[in-house]
Amino acid sequence: MNTFIMNTEGVARFFAVDKMNEGPFPEHYEPFETPIGINPLHPQNKKATSNPAAELERPKLPRGLPRPIATSDLDMALTGAEPRMRCWLALMAYDGLRCQEVAYIDRDDVLDTMEPAWLRVRAGKGDKERVVPLHPYVALSLRALPMPRSGRLWRASPEYVSMMVNRFLHNQGIDDTAHPLRHWFGTNV
């Protein structure tokens, strides 16, 4: 039984301090300049008082191209889905919703008494609310559900929606995940 609550490599660092550049634990410097003028870990080292990378400009990376699910795969998934899964897939592919937005749809958000029908998306990215037209296929899929009179349409977390959609697609032999459904919306609708 070892008295140290560390792995072997971590314990070895304590006994090799003089052979390491940074001591037993790696260090890093957050601020560009230290407010006290010295590095308290290495007061004698004048070069260790600031982060030399702090003034470097972060390179801008090019945006990647969307990778939508194939239309044939989407059709196959919608055909083989039970009603709730069909709604989730349709909301993502035909109305561009994220898993978080699908999970938190409330009955009051489905404005299906108007023509055309609309959907209020409250749990959007950055907590931004928006109203989107409800695609006719989505409206039909929602009407096929036993929708409650009030409250959330389903008791599901965003993580659960993501996991179940991904699992369903993979069980159908489709290599995509939930997010390419949103890419399909962005490139086709």
Backbone as a printed PyTorch tensor [residue, N CA C, xyz], in Angstrom:
tensor([[[  0.8550,  -1.1870,   0.0000],
         [  0.0000,   0.0000,   0.0000],
         [  0.8850,   1.2270,   0.0000]],

        [[  0.6410,   2.1360,  -0.8990],
         [  1.4270,   3.3620,  -1.0220],
         [  0.7150,   4.4880,  -0.2780]],

        [[  1.4390,   5.2760,   0.4580],
         [  0.8220,   6.3640,   1.2270],
         [  0.4710,   7.5570,   0.3620]],

        [[  1.0350,   7.6640,  -0.8510],
         [  0.7280,   8.7730,  -1.7410],
         [ -0.5610,   8.4980,  -2.5020]],

        [[ -1.4030,   9.5220,  -2.6080],
         [ -2.6280,   9.3820,  -3.3930],
         [ -2.3360,   9.9800,  -4.7710]],

        [[ -1.3540,   9.4340,  -5.4330],
         [ -0.9380,   9.9040,  -6.7480],
         [ -0.4810,   8.6900,  -7.5430]],

        [[ -0.4500,   8.8500,  -8.8540],
         [  0.0960,   7.7500,  -9.6440],
         [  1.6220,   7.7450,  -9.5250]],

        [[  2.2200,   6.7030,  -9.9890],
         [  3.6630,   6.5010,  -9.8190],
         [  4.4650,   7.6270, -10.4530]],

        [[  4.0520,   8.0560, -11.6290],
         [  4.7820,   9.1220, -12.3180],
         [  4.7310,  10.4190, -11.5200]],

        [[  3.5850,  10.7290, -10.9090],
         [  3.4510,  11.9420, -10.1040],
         [  4.3090,  11.8920,  -8.8590]],

        [[  4.3810,  10.7370,  -8.2190],
         [  5.2160,  10.5620,  -7.0280],
         [  6.6810,  10.7420,  -7.4010]],

        [[  7.0930,  10.2190,  -8.5400],
         [  8.4860,  10.3130,  -8.9770],
         [  8.9160,  11.7590,  -9.1710]],

        [[  7.9860,  12.6290,  -9.5550],
         [  8.3330,  14.0430,  -9.7480],
         [  8.8310,  14.6890,  -8.4580]],

        [[  8.3260,  14.2720,  -7.3200],
         [  8.7760,  14.8470,  -6.0520],
         [ 10.2550,  14.5570,  -5.7870]],

        [[ 10.7340,  13.4320,  -6.2990],
         [ 12.1090,  13.0160,  -6.0180],
         [ 13.0760,  13.3760,  -7.1410]],

        [[ 12.5790,  14.1050,  -8.1500],
         [ 13.4430,  14.4970,  -9.2630],
         [ 13.3210,  15.9860,  -9.5440]],

        [[ 12.9940,  16.7880,  -8.5380],
         [ 12.7510,  18.2200,  -8.7110],
         [ 13.9480,  18.9180,  -9.3490]],

        [[ 15.1530,  18.5640,  -8.9300],
         [ 16.3370,  19.2430,  -9.4360],
         [ 16.6470,  18.8800, -10.8890]],

        [[ 15.9830,  17.8770, -11.4380],
         [ 16.2370,  17.4570, -12.8110],
         [ 15.1340,  17.9100, -13.7660]],

        [[ 14.2040,  18.6980, -13.2780],
         [ 13.0930,  19.1600, -14.1040],
         [ 13.1940,  20.6580, -14.3370]],

        [[ 12.7300,  21.0870, -15.5160],
         [ 12.7560,  22.5100, -15.8520],
         [ 11.7590,  23.3060, -15.0360]],

        [[ 10.5830,  22.7500, -14.7920],
         [  9.5110,  23.5100, -14.1580],
         [  9.1680,  23.0170, -12.7620]],

        [[  9.9620,  22.2000, -12.1510],
         [  9.6330,  21.6980, -10.8280],
         [  8.7290,  20.4930, -10.9240]],

        [[  8.1540,  20.0580,  -9.7900],
         [  7.3700,  18.8250,  -9.7980],
         [  6.0350,  18.9360, -10.5250]],

        [[  5.5180,  20.1410, -10.6800],
         [  4.2450,  20.3160, -11.3720],
         [  4.4230,  21.2860, -12.5270]],

        [[  3.8360,  21.0100, -13.6900],
         [  3.9420,  21.9680, -14.8000],
         [  3.2910,  23.2920, -14.4090]],

        [[  3.8410,  24.3610, -14.9150],
         [  3.3100,  25.6950, -14.6170],
         [  2.8580,  26.3400, -15.9080]],

        [[  1.9930,  27.3080, -15.7680],
         [  1.7140,  28.1640, -16.9100],
         [  1.2650,  29.5010, -16.4080]],

        [[  1.4850,  30.5290, -17.2100],
         [  1.2470,  31.8970, -16.7840],
         [  0.0580,  32.4480, -17.5340]],

        [[ -0.9950,  32.8280, -16.8150],
         [ -2.1960,  33.3580, -17.4490],
         [ -2.0770,  34.8310, -17.8260]],

        [[ -1.7850,  35.7200, -16.8780],
         [ -1.8140,  37.1410, -17.2350],
         [ -0.6280,  37.5100, -18.1160]],

        [[ -0.8040,  38.5830, -18.8890],
         [  0.3110,  39.0460, -19.7080],
         [  1.4440,  39.5300, -18.8080]],

        [[  1.0940,  40.2620, -17.7780],
         [  2.0960,  40.7130, -16.8090],
         [  1.5820,  40.4200, -15.4130]],

        [[  2.4670,  40.0660, -14.5190],
         [  2.0590,  39.8040, -13.1470],
         [  1.8960,  41.1330, -12.4040]],

        [[  0.8800,  41.3090, -11.6010],
         [  0.6690,  42.5820, -10.8960],
         [  1.7040,  42.8530,  -9.8000]],

        [[  2.4270,  41.8280,  -9.3710],
         [  3.4010,  42.0430,  -8.2910],
         [  4.8220,  42.2080,  -8.8300]],

        [[  5.0070,  42.1110, -10.1640],
         [  6.3090,  42.3770, -10.7570],
         [  7.2760,  41.2150, -10.7740]],

        [[  6.9730,  40.1480, -10.0750],
         [  7.8200,  38.9520, -10.0850],
         [  6.9270,  37.7280, -10.1580]],

        [[  7.5340,  36.6170, -10.4950],
         [  6.8170,  35.3460, -10.4620],
         [  7.0540,  34.7510,  -9.0770]],

        [[  6.0180,  34.6310,  -8.2450],
         [  6.2360,  34.1280,  -6.8880],
         [  6.7750,  32.7030,  -6.8390]],

        [[  6.6060,  31.9280,  -7.9080],
         [  7.1440,  30.5800,  -7.9400],
         [  8.6450,  30.5730,  -8.2590]],

        [[  9.0840,  31.5970,  -9.0070],
         [ 10.5000,  31.7110,  -9.4040],
         [ 10.9320,  33.1730,  -9.2910]],

        [[ 11.0530,  33.7150,  -8.0840],
         [ 11.3650,  35.1420,  -7.9240],
         [ 12.7140,  35.5410,  -8.5230]],

        [[ 13.6520,  34.6160,  -8.6290],
         [ 14.9650,  34.9520,  -9.1570],
         [ 15.0020,  34.9700, -10.6880]],

        [[ 13.9890,  34.3810, -11.3600],
         [ 13.9700,  34.3120, -12.8200],
         [ 13.2010,  35.4980, -13.3810]],

        [[ 13.9330,  36.5020, -13.9150],
         [ 13.3020,  37.7240, -14.4400],
         [ 12.5160,  37.4720, -15.7330]],

        [[ 12.8320,  36.3850, -16.4300],
         [ 12.1440,  36.0820, -17.6880],
         [ 10.7950,  35.4030, -17.4630]],

        [[ 10.5220,  34.9560, -16.2430],
         [  9.3000,  34.2050, -15.9630],
         [  8.2280,  35.0780, -15.3280]],

        [[  8.1620,  36.3550, -15.7000],
         [  7.1610,  37.2380, -15.0940],
         [  5.9690,  37.4850, -15.9940]],

        [[  6.0160,  37.0280, -17.2330],
         [  4.8890,  37.2910, -18.1160],
         [  4.7140,  36.1390, -19.1060]],

        [[  3.5990,  36.1550, -19.7690],
         [  3.2800,  35.1510, -20.7680],
         [  3.6790,  35.7120, -22.1330]],

        [[  4.7240,  35.1960, -22.7680],
         [  5.1660,  35.7580, -24.0470],
         [  4.1520,  35.5570, -25.1860]],

        [[  3.2270,  34.6340, -25.0290],
         [  2.2470,  34.3860, -26.0880],
         [  0.9920,  35.2380, -25.9380]],

        [[  0.9170,  36.0300, -24.8720],
         [ -0.3130,  36.7840, -24.6090],
         [ -0.6270,  37.8130, -25.6830]],

        [[  0.3920,  38.3950, -26.3270],
         [  0.1380,  39.4300, -27.3340],
         [ -0.0210,  38.8730, -28.7450]],

        [[  0.1700,  37.5820, -28.9170],
         [  0.0130,  36.9970, -30.2490],
         [ -1.4420,  37.0160, -30.6650]],

        [[ -1.6900,  37.3630, -31.9170],
         [ -3.0630,  37.3740, -32.4250],
         [ -3.4570,  35.9490, -32.7890]],

        [[ -4.6410,  35.5650, -32.3500],
         [ -5.1260,  34.2120, -32.6320],
         [ -5.4740,  34.1070, -34.1160]],

        [[ -4.9770,  33.0830, -34.7980],
         [ -5.2870,  32.9620, -36.2280],
         [ -6.7540,  32.6260, -36.4370]],

        [[ -7.3150,  33.1760, -37.5000],
         [ -8.7030,  32.8890, -37.8370],
         [ -8.7290,  31.6580, -38.7420]],

        [[ -9.5050,  30.6760, -38.3190],
         [ -9.6150,  29.4530, -39.0910],
         [-10.7800,  29.5660, -40.0700]],

        [[-10.6400,  29.0090, -41.2660],
         [-11.7570,  29.0590, -42.2130],
         [-12.9090,  28.2060, -41.7080]],

        [[-14.1110,  28.6630, -42.0220],
         [-15.3000,  27.9000, -41.6260],
         [-15.3770,  26.6370, -42.4640]],

        [[-15.7700,  25.5630, -41.8220],
         [-15.9270,  24.2970, -42.5360],
         [-17.2080,  24.2790, -43.3480]],

        [[-17.2440,  23.4430, -44.3280],
         [-18.4470,  23.2960, -45.1440],
         [-19.4630,  22.4350, -44.4040]],

        [[-20.7570,  22.6980, -44.6090],
         [-21.7760,  21.8590, -43.9580],
         [-21.7260,  20.4410, -44.5190]],

        [[-22.0380,  19.4910, -43.6620],
         [-22.0900,  18.0790, -44.0770],
         [-23.4830,  17.5480, -43.7660]],

        [[-24.4410,  17.8270, -44.6330],
         [-25.8140,  17.3900, -44.3530],
         [-25.9800,  15.8820, -44.5210]],

        [[-26.9730,  15.3690, -43.8380],
         [-27.3600,  13.9740, -44.0130],
         [-27.8720,  13.8190, -45.4540]],

        [[-27.6430,  12.6720, -46.0580],
         [-28.1420,  12.4230, -47.4160],
         [-29.6670,  12.3880, -47.3780]],

        [[-30.2990,  12.9440, -48.3970],
         [-31.7650,  12.9900, -48.4450],
         [-32.3510,  11.5840, -48.3950]],

        [[-31.7120,  10.6440, -49.0530],
         [-32.2150,   9.2590, -49.0210],
         [-32.1380,   8.6940, -47.6010]],

        [[-31.0690,   9.0220, -46.8640],
         [-30.9580,   8.5610, -45.4770],
         [-32.0060,   9.2210, -44.5940]],

        [[-32.2660,  10.5080, -44.8280],
         [-33.3010,  11.2030, -44.0550],
         [-34.6630,  10.5740, -44.3160]],

        [[-34.9710,  10.3070, -45.5840],
         [-36.2610,   9.6800, -45.9240],
         [-36.3990,   8.3100, -45.2650]],

        [[-35.3190,   7.5250, -45.2990],
         [-35.3450,   6.1950, -44.6860],
         [-35.5560,   6.3120, -43.1720]],

        [[-34.8770,   7.2750, -42.5330],
         [-35.0110,   7.4450, -41.0880],
         [-36.4290,   7.8700, -40.7150]],

        [[-36.9940,   8.8160, -41.4620],
         [-38.3540,   9.2800, -41.1630],
         [-39.3720,   8.1670, -41.3570]],

        [[-39.1810,   7.3470, -42.3640],
         [-40.1010,   6.2460, -42.6440],
         [-40.0570,   5.1960, -41.5440]],

        [[-38.8730,   4.9150, -41.0110],
         [-38.7340,   3.8640, -40.0090],
         [-38.8900,   4.3110, -38.5710]],

        [[-39.2070,   5.5780, -38.3460],
         [-39.2560,   6.1140, -36.9790],
         [-40.6430,   6.0040, -36.3680]],

        [[-40.6630,   5.7650, -35.0520],
         [-41.9310,   5.8340, -34.3160],
         [-42.3080,   7.3120, -34.1760]],

        [[-43.5540,   7.6310, -33.7840],
         [-44.0350,   9.0210, -33.8440],
         [-43.1660,  10.0700, -33.1370]],

        [[-42.7060,   9.8130, -31.9260],
         [-41.9030,  10.8250, -31.2310],
         [-40.5690,  11.0400, -31.9330]],

        [[-39.9010,   9.9610, -32.3440],
         [-38.6290,  10.0790, -33.0470],
         [-38.8220,  10.7830, -34.3820]],

        [[-39.9300,  10.4960, -35.0630],
         [-40.2240,  11.1660, -36.3280],
         [-40.3410,  12.6760, -36.1140]],

        [[-40.9790,  13.0700, -35.0130],
         [-41.0870,  14.5040, -34.6960],
         [-39.7120,  15.1190, -34.4720]],

        [[-38.8810,  14.4310, -33.7010],
         [-37.5430,  14.9610, -33.4080],
         [-36.7300,  15.1150, -34.6870]],

        [[-36.7500,  14.0810, -35.5310],
         [-36.0020,  14.1410, -36.7900],
         [-36.5290,  15.2540, -37.6890]],

        [[-37.8500,  15.3580, -37.7780],
         [-38.4560,  16.3760, -38.6400],
         [-38.1800,  17.7850, -38.1260]],

        [[-38.2530,  17.9770, -36.8150],
         [-37.9610,  19.2980, -36.2480],
         [-36.5290,  19.7280, -36.5600]],

        [[-35.6020,  18.7810, -36.5120],
         [-34.2000,  19.1000, -36.8010],
         [-33.9730,  19.3300, -38.2940]],

        [[-34.5380,  18.4660, -39.1330],
         [-34.2690,  18.5380, -40.5700],
         [-35.1060,  19.5870, -41.2920]],

        [[-36.3720,  19.7620, -40.9070],
         [-37.2540,  20.6640, -41.6430],
         [-37.4160,  22.0340, -40.9960]],

        [[-37.0820,  22.1480, -39.7080],
         [-37.1520,  23.4610, -39.0550],
         [-35.8110,  23.8930, -38.4660]],

        [[-34.7780,  23.0780, -38.6020],
         [-33.4320,  23.4670, -38.2120],
         [-33.1770,  23.5590, -36.7220]],

        [[-33.9420,  22.8390, -35.9110],
         [-33.7660,  22.9320, -34.4620],
         [-32.5750,  22.1140, -33.9760]],

        [[-31.9750,  22.5930, -32.8910],
         [-30.9030,  21.8690, -32.2010],
         [-31.5540,  20.9160, -31.1940]],

        [[-30.7570,  19.9690, -30.6860],
         [-31.2760,  19.0070, -29.6990],
         [-31.8420,  19.7290, -28.4830]],

        [[-31.1650,  20.7760, -28.0330],
         [-31.6310,  21.5470, -26.8740],
         [-32.9950,  22.1720, -27.1560]],

        [[-33.1540,  22.6920, -28.3510],
         [-34.4140,  23.3430, -28.7040],
         [-35.5430,  22.3260, -28.8250]],

        [[-35.2440,  21.1570, -29.3490],
         [-36.2430,  20.0900, -29.4510],
         [-36.6690,  19.6440, -28.0540]],

        [[-35.7120,  19.4700, -27.1630],
         [-36.0010,  18.9500, -25.8250],
         [-36.9430,  19.8510, -25.0400]],

        [[-36.8410,  21.1450, -25.2290],
         [-37.5990,  22.0670, -24.3810],
         [-38.8230,  22.6770, -25.0400]],

        [[-39.3440,  22.0600, -26.1040],
         [-40.5650,  22.5820, -26.7290],
         [-41.7300,  22.3990, -25.7730]],

        [[-42.4610,  23.4690, -25.5790],
         [-43.6430,  23.4930, -24.7270],
         [-44.8760,  23.4740, -25.6330]],

        [[-45.9890,  22.9610, -25.1300],
         [-47.2260,  22.9310, -25.9460],
         [-47.6080,  24.3270, -26.4070]],

        [[-47.3870,  25.3240, -25.5640],
         [-47.7230,  26.7030, -25.9320],
         [-46.8350,  27.2430, -27.0440]],

        [[-45.7040,  26.5820, -27.3080],
         [-44.7940,  27.0230, -28.3690],
         [-45.2620,  26.5910, -29.7530]],

        [[-46.1330,  25.5880, -29.7990],
         [-46.6410,  25.0850, -31.0880],
         [-47.8860,  25.8970, -31.4270]],

        [[-47.7270,  26.8260, -32.3490],
         [-48.8250,  27.7270, -32.7260],
         [-49.5110,  27.1450, -33.9600]],

        [[-50.2230,  26.0380, -33.7480],
         [-50.8070,  25.2920, -34.8670],
         [-52.2530,  25.6510, -35.1600]],

        [[-52.7950,  26.6490, -34.4660],
         [-54.1660,  27.0710, -34.7680],
         [-54.1820,  28.0930, -35.9000]],

        [[-53.0190,  28.6510, -36.2190],
         [-52.9020,  29.6110, -37.3260],
         [-52.6170,  28.8630, -38.6170]],

        [[-52.8230,  29.5350, -39.7240],
         [-52.4570,  28.9670, -41.0170],
         [-51.5920,  29.9800, -41.7350]],

        [[-50.3400,  29.7380, -41.9710],
         [-49.6030,  28.5250, -41.6570],
         [-49.2710,  28.4520, -40.1640]],

        [[-48.9040,  27.2750, -39.7310],
         [-48.5450,  27.0590, -38.3280],
         [-47.1300,  27.5880, -38.0750]],

        [[-46.8760,  27.9740, -36.8120],
         [-45.5760,  28.5200, -36.4160],
         [-45.0810,  27.7860, -35.1800]],

        [[-43.8040,  27.9320, -34.9230],
         [-43.1940,  27.3320, -33.7440],
         [-42.3360,  28.3830, -33.0590]],

        [[-42.6030,  28.5920, -31.7700],
         [-41.7750,  29.5000, -30.9800],
         [-40.6330,  28.6790, -30.3860]],

        [[-39.4180,  29.1080, -30.6420],
         [-38.2360,  28.4210, -30.1290],
         [-37.6700,  29.2840, -29.0200]],

        [[-37.8400,  28.8130, -27.7750],
         [-37.4100,  29.6120, -26.6150],
         [-36.0220,  29.2460, -26.1180]],

        [[-35.6720,  27.9960, -26.1980],
         [-34.4060,  27.5390, -25.6180],
         [-33.3070,  27.5460, -26.6700]],

        [[-33.2410,  28.6180, -27.4580],
         [-32.2460,  28.6990, -28.5200],
         [-30.8500,  28.9690, -27.9980]],

        [[-29.9050,  28.8980, -28.8910],
         [-28.5160,  29.1460, -28.5370],
         [-28.3920,  30.5780, -28.0310]],

        [[-27.7580,  30.7430, -26.8970],
         [-27.6270,  32.0680, -26.3000],
         [-28.9300,  32.5670, -25.7040]],

        [[-29.8670,  31.6630, -25.4240],
         [-31.1810,  32.0060, -24.8700],
         [-31.9340,  33.0150, -25.7220]],

        [[-31.7210,  32.9590, -27.0400],
         [-32.4350,  33.8680, -27.9420],
         [-33.7290,  33.1950, -28.3830]],

        [[-34.8070,  33.9240, -28.2630],
         [-36.1100,  33.4020, -28.6800],
         [-36.3500,  33.7870, -30.1260]],

        [[-36.9520,  32.8540, -30.8870],
         [-37.3080,  33.1510, -32.2710],
         [-38.5820,  32.3910, -32.6250]],

        [[-39.2350,  32.8200, -33.6800],
         [-40.4310,  32.1490, -34.1720],
         [-40.1370,  31.7100, -35.6020]],

        [[-40.3630,  30.4190, -35.8690],
         [-40.0900,  29.8730, -37.2030],
         [-41.3730,  29.2740, -37.7620]],

        [[-41.5340,  29.3190, -39.0960],
         [-42.7050,  28.6490, -39.6910],
         [-42.5890,  27.1470, -39.4870]],

        [[-43.6740,  26.5330, -39.1180],
         [-43.6870,  25.0910, -38.8820],
         [-43.8630,  24.3970, -40.2290]],

        [[-42.8860,  23.6240, -40.6200],
         [-42.9450,  22.9050, -41.8900],
         [-44.1770,  22.0010, -41.8730]],

        [[-44.8990,  21.8800, -42.9900],
         [-46.1100,  21.0500, -43.0110],
         [-45.8780,  19.6100, -42.5330]],

        [[-44.7340,  19.0090, -42.8720],
         [-44.4530,  17.6430, -42.4190],
         [-44.2960,  17.5960, -40.9000]],

        [[-43.6770,  18.6260, -40.3420],
         [-43.5160,  18.6990, -38.8850],
         [-44.8790,  18.8560, -38.2200]],

        [[-45.7240,  19.7200, -38.8000],
         [-47.0650,  19.9290, -38.2440],
         [-47.8560,  18.6170, -38.2470]],

        [[-47.7910,  17.8560, -39.3380],
         [-48.4870,  16.5620, -39.4080],
         [-47.9230,  15.5840, -38.3800]],

        [[-46.5900,  15.5720, -38.2290],
         [-45.9610,  14.6610, -37.2670],
         [-46.3680,  15.0040, -35.8390]],

        [[-46.4390,  16.2890, -35.5370],
         [-46.8430,  16.7060, -34.1920],
         [-48.3090,  16.3680, -33.9240]],

        [[-49.1670,  16.5490, -34.9410],
         [-50.5910,  16.2440, -34.7550],
         [-50.8250,  14.7450, -34.5560]],

        [[-49.9070,  13.9170, -35.0430],
         [-50.0320,  12.4650, -34.8780],
         [-49.6970,  12.0280, -33.4530]],

        [[-49.0940,  12.9320, -32.6890],
         [-48.7450,  12.6290, -31.2960],
         [-49.9270,  12.8850, -30.3760]],

        [[-49.9540,  12.2310, -29.2480],
         [-50.8950,  12.6660, -28.2160],
         [-50.2590,  13.8510, -27.4740]],

        [[-50.4780,  15.0690, -27.9980],
         [-49.8650,  16.2600, -27.3830],
         [-50.6240,  16.6540, -26.1240]],

        [[-49.9040,  17.0600, -25.0940],
         [-50.5680,  17.5130, -23.8660],
         [-51.2550,  18.8620, -24.1030]],

        [[-52.1670,  19.2170, -23.2190],
         [-52.8330,  20.5200, -23.3270],
         [-51.9050,  21.6580, -22.9550]],

        [[-50.9650,  21.3610, -22.0360],
         [-49.9920,  22.3700, -21.6220],
         [-48.7250,  21.6590, -21.1550]],

        [[-47.6780,  22.4270, -20.9800],
         [-46.4110,  21.8630, -20.5250],
         [-45.5510,  21.3590, -21.6740]],

        [[-44.4460,  20.7600, -21.3160],
         [-43.5010,  20.2710, -22.3220],
         [-44.0870,  19.1000, -23.0950]],

        [[-43.7170,  19.0190, -24.3680],
         [-44.2320,  17.9410, -25.2180],
         [-43.6760,  16.5900, -24.8050]],

        [[-42.4260,  16.5720, -24.3350],
         [-41.8040,  15.3280, -23.8870],
         [-40.8450,  15.6380, -22.7630]],

        [[-40.7040,  14.6910, -21.8770],
         [-39.7640,  14.8200, -20.7600],
         [-38.4230,  14.2540, -21.2110]],

        [[-37.6090,  15.0950, -21.7830],
         [-36.3180,  14.6490, -22.3030],
         [-35.3200,  15.7880, -22.1950]],

        [[-34.1170,  15.4550, -21.7920],
         [-33.0430,  16.4480, -21.7410],
         [-32.4210,  16.5690, -23.1330]],

        [[-31.7020,  17.6490, -23.4010],
         [-31.0070,  17.7660, -24.6890],
         [-30.0450,  16.6040, -24.9290]],

        [[-29.3740,  16.1590, -23.8760],
         [-28.4310,  15.0420, -24.0060],
         [-29.1570,  13.7590, -24.3950]],

        [[-30.3390,  13.5690, -23.8180],
         [-31.1270,  12.3790, -24.1210],
         [-31.6120,  12.4130, -25.5760]],

        [[-32.0970,  13.5750, -26.0170],
         [-32.5420,  13.7100, -27.4060],
         [-31.3860,  13.3870, -28.3470]],

        [[-30.2190,  13.9670, -28.0870],
         [-29.0470,  13.7240, -28.9240],
         [-28.6790,  12.2420, -28.9440]],

        [[-28.6160,  11.6430, -27.7660],
         [-28.2400,  10.2280, -27.6620],
         [-29.2320,   9.3410, -28.4100]],

        [[-30.5270,   9.5950, -28.2290],
         [-31.5440,   8.7420, -28.8480],
         [-31.5810,   8.9230, -30.3700]],

        [[-31.4310,  10.1550, -30.8490],
         [-31.4090,  10.3880, -32.3010],
         [-30.1790,   9.7130, -32.9040]],

        [[-29.0260,   9.9000, -32.2740],
         [-27.7970,   9.2790, -32.7880],
         [-27.9190,   7.7570, -32.8050]],

        [[-28.4390,   7.1950, -31.7290],
         [-28.6090,   5.7290, -31.6420],
         [-29.5850,   5.2410, -32.7140]],

        [[-30.6880,   5.9610, -32.8770],
         [-31.6780,   5.5620, -33.8860],
         [-31.0660,   5.5770, -35.2870]],

        [[-30.3610,   6.6630, -35.6190],
         [-29.7520,   6.7550, -36.9470],
         [-28.7470,   5.6210, -37.1610]],

        [[-27.9240,   5.3580, -36.1620],
         [-26.9260,   4.2820, -36.2970],
         [-27.5940,   2.9130, -36.4180]],

        [[-28.7060,   2.6940, -35.6880],
         [-29.4450,   1.4300, -35.7980],
         [-30.0780,   1.2620, -37.1780]],

        [[-30.3260,   2.3800, -37.8490],
         [-30.8800,   2.3360, -39.2120],
         [-29.7760,   2.1430, -40.2610]],

        [[-28.5170,   2.0700, -39.8060],
         [-27.3920,   1.9250, -40.7270],
         [-26.9150,   3.2440, -41.2990]],

        [[-27.2820,   4.3600, -40.6400],
         [-26.9020,   5.7040, -41.0980],
         [-25.7540,   6.1890, -40.2130]],

        [[-24.6630,   6.6000, -40.8280],
         [-23.4750,   6.9970, -40.0740],
         [-23.5580,   8.4080, -39.4940]],

        [[-24.5680,   9.1710, -39.8350],
         [-24.6780,  10.5480, -39.3560],
         [-25.1780,  10.6170, -37.9190]],

        [[-25.1030,  11.8270, -37.3560],
         [-25.6190,  12.0990, -36.0160],
         [-26.6980,  13.1710, -36.1320]],

        [[-27.1510,  13.7020, -35.0090],
         [-28.2410,  14.6860, -35.0140],
         [-27.8690,  15.9780, -35.7570]],

        [[-26.6380,  16.4390, -35.5980],
         [-26.2860,  17.7550, -36.1610],
         [-26.3700,  17.8220, -37.6910]],

        [[-25.9980,  16.7820, -38.4330],
         [-26.1760,  16.8590, -39.8930],
         [-27.6270,  17.0360, -40.3420]],

        [[-28.5820,  16.7310, -39.4750],
         [-29.9910,  17.0230, -39.8100],
         [-30.1860,  18.5280, -39.9220]],

        [[-29.5690,  19.2680, -39.0110],
         [-29.6180,  20.7290, -39.0480],
         [-28.8940,  21.2610, -40.2930]],

        [[-27.7930,  20.6000, -40.6700],
         [-27.0810,  20.9870, -41.8910],
         [-27.9640,  20.7400, -43.1220]],

        [[-28.7670,  19.6600, -43.0760],
         [-29.6790,  19.3950, -44.1930],
         [-30.6680,  20.5520, -44.3290]],

        [[-31.1710,  21.0170, -43.1860],
         [-32.0840,  22.1600, -43.1950],
         [-31.4050,  23.3730, -43.8400]],

        [[-30.1710,  23.6360, -43.4190],
         [-29.4580,  24.8130, -43.9200],
         [-29.1380,  24.7560, -45.4090]],

        [[-29.0540,  23.5720, -45.9810],
         [-28.6950,  23.4570, -47.3890],
         [-29.8740,  23.1170, -48.2990]],

        [[-31.0090,  22.6800, -47.7320],
         [-32.1220,  22.2360, -48.5780],
         [-33.4190,  23.0110, -48.4120]],

        [[-33.7040,  23.5020, -47.2480],
         [-35.0230,  24.1260, -47.0340],
         [-34.9530,  25.6070, -47.3400]]])
